[in-house]
Short mmCIF file of C-alpha atoms in Angstrom, two decimals:
data_model
loop_
_atom_site.label_atom_id
_atom_site.label_comp_id
_atom_site.label_asym_id
_atom_site.label_seq_id
_atom_site.Cartn_x
_atom_site.Cartn_y
_atom_site.Cartn_z
CA LYS A 1 89.17 109.73 124.88
CA ARG A 2 88.19 106.55 126.75
CA LYS A 3 90.85 107.20 129.41
CA GLU A 4 89.63 110.77 129.81
CA LYS A 5 86.05 109.57 130.30
CA GLU A 6 87.08 106.86 132.78
CA LEU A 7 89.20 109.27 134.84
CA ALA A 8 86.50 111.95 134.82
CA GLU A 9 84.00 109.40 136.13
CA MET A 10 86.40 108.25 138.86
CA ALA A 11 87.08 111.87 139.84
CA ARG A 12 83.35 112.64 140.07
CA GLU A 13 82.81 109.73 142.43
CA ALA A 14 85.89 110.50 144.54
CA PHE A 15 85.14 114.20 144.93
CA ALA A 16 81.50 113.46 145.76
CA ARG A 17 82.77 111.74 148.92
CA GLN A 18 85.43 114.32 149.81
CA GLU A 19 85.88 117.92 148.70
CA LYS A 20 89.65 117.93 148.30
CA TYR A 21 92.57 115.53 148.27
CA GLY A 22 96.30 115.85 148.82
CA TYR A 23 98.61 114.51 146.10
CA ILE A 24 99.59 111.33 147.98
CA GLU A 25 96.00 110.67 149.02
CA LEU A 26 94.77 111.13 145.43
CA CYS A 27 97.56 108.91 144.14
CA GLU A 28 96.59 106.11 146.55
CA LEU A 29 92.91 106.50 145.72
CA ILE A 30 93.61 106.12 141.99
CA GLN A 31 95.76 103.05 142.62
CA GLU A 32 93.00 101.38 144.65
CA THR A 33 90.09 102.42 142.44
CA LEU A 34 91.63 101.65 139.06
CA ASP A 35 94.00 98.91 140.21
CA VAL A 36 97.16 100.53 138.82
CA LYS A 37 100.72 101.02 140.05
CA GLU A 38 101.95 104.25 141.66
CA ARG A 39 103.71 105.38 138.49
CA THR A 40 100.54 105.03 136.42
CA ALA A 41 98.50 106.83 139.09
CA LYS A 42 100.93 109.77 138.97
CA SER A 43 100.68 109.98 135.19
CA TYR A 44 96.88 109.90 135.54
CA ILE A 45 97.03 112.86 137.95
CA LYS A 46 99.16 114.76 135.42
CA PHE A 47 96.70 113.85 132.64
CA MET A 48 93.70 114.95 134.74
CA ARG A 49 95.39 118.28 135.48
CA GLU A 50 96.09 118.85 131.76
CA LYS A 51 92.46 118.11 130.91
CA GLU A 52 91.31 120.21 133.89
CA ILE A 53 89.39 117.29 135.38
CA ILE A 54 91.12 118.23 138.64
CA LEU A 55 92.57 121.59 139.63
CA LYS A 56 94.85 122.83 142.37
CA SER A 57 92.80 124.29 145.19
CA SER A 58 92.82 128.09 145.09
CA ASP A 59 93.06 128.43 148.87
CA ASN A 60 95.72 125.72 149.34
CA GLN A 61 98.01 124.74 146.45
CA SER A 62 98.88 121.37 147.98
CA TYR A 63 95.30 120.12 147.53
CA TYR A 64 93.34 119.14 144.45
CA VAL A 65 89.67 119.89 143.82
CA ILE A 66 87.30 118.79 141.07
CA GLY A 67 87.57 120.80 137.84
CA ASN A 68 84.81 122.26 135.66
CA PHE A 69 84.30 119.60 133.03
#
Protein backbone atom coordinates (compact mmCIF):
# COMPACT_ATOMS: atom_id res chain seq x y z
CA LYS A 1 0.00 0.00 0.00
CA ARG A 2 2.89 2.36 0.82
CA LYS A 3 4.50 1.68 -2.56
CA GLU A 4 1.21 2.34 -4.32
CA LYS A 5 0.83 5.67 -2.52
CA GLU A 6 4.43 6.70 -3.23
CA LEU A 7 4.15 5.83 -6.93
CA ALA A 8 0.79 7.57 -7.27
CA GLU A 9 2.29 10.72 -5.77
CA MET A 10 5.29 10.56 -8.10
CA ALA A 11 3.00 10.03 -11.09
CA ARG A 12 0.84 13.02 -10.13
CA GLU A 13 3.88 15.28 -10.00
CA ALA A 14 5.38 13.92 -13.23
CA PHE A 15 2.18 14.18 -15.24
CA ALA A 16 1.52 17.69 -13.91
CA ARG A 17 4.67 18.76 -15.78
CA GLN A 18 4.04 16.76 -18.95
CA GLU A 19 0.87 15.20 -20.33
CA LYS A 20 2.34 11.95 -21.62
CA TYR A 21 5.55 9.97 -21.50
CA GLY A 22 7.11 7.26 -23.62
CA TYR A 23 8.18 4.04 -21.88
CA ILE A 24 11.92 4.84 -21.88
CA GLU A 25 11.30 8.42 -20.77
CA LEU A 26 9.04 7.25 -17.93
CA CYS A 27 11.57 4.61 -16.94
CA GLU A 28 14.36 7.21 -16.72
CA LEU A 29 12.14 9.61 -14.80
CA ILE A 30 11.33 6.94 -12.19
CA GLN A 31 15.02 6.06 -11.85
CA GLU A 32 15.96 9.70 -11.23
CA THR A 33 13.02 10.59 -9.00
CA LEU A 34 13.03 7.51 -6.78
CA ASP A 35 16.74 6.71 -7.08
CA VAL A 36 16.25 3.13 -8.29
CA LYS A 37 17.85 0.92 -10.94
CA GLU A 38 16.35 0.37 -14.39
CA ARG A 39 14.99 -3.05 -13.48
CA THR A 40 13.12 -1.66 -10.46
CA ALA A 41 11.77 1.24 -12.53
CA LYS A 42 10.37 -1.23 -15.09
CA SER A 43 8.66 -3.25 -12.37
CA TYR A 44 7.22 0.00 -11.00
CA ILE A 45 5.77 0.82 -14.44
CA LYS A 46 4.18 -2.64 -14.54
CA PHE A 47 2.82 -2.15 -11.02
CA MET A 48 1.41 1.30 -11.88
CA ARG A 49 -0.31 -0.13 -14.96
CA GLU A 50 -1.88 -2.94 -12.89
CA LYS A 51 -3.16 -0.42 -10.35
CA GLU A 52 -4.26 1.91 -13.18
CA ILE A 53 -2.12 4.76 -11.84
CA ILE A 54 -0.92 5.13 -15.43
CA LEU A 55 -2.67 4.02 -18.61
CA LYS A 56 -1.66 3.60 -22.22
CA SER A 57 -2.68 6.65 -24.21
CA SER A 58 -5.82 5.99 -26.25
CA ASP A 59 -4.57 7.94 -29.26
CA ASN A 60 -1.02 6.51 -29.21
CA GLN A 61 -0.32 3.15 -27.54
CA SER A 62 3.39 3.86 -27.14
CA TYR A 63 2.70 6.65 -24.63
CA TYR A 64 1.49 6.58 -21.05
CA VAL A 65 -0.95 9.03 -19.48
CA ILE A 66 -2.11 9.50 -15.90
CA GLY A 67 -4.86 7.10 -14.79
CA ASN A 68 -8.07 7.82 -12.88
CA PHE A 69 -7.10 7.11 -9.30
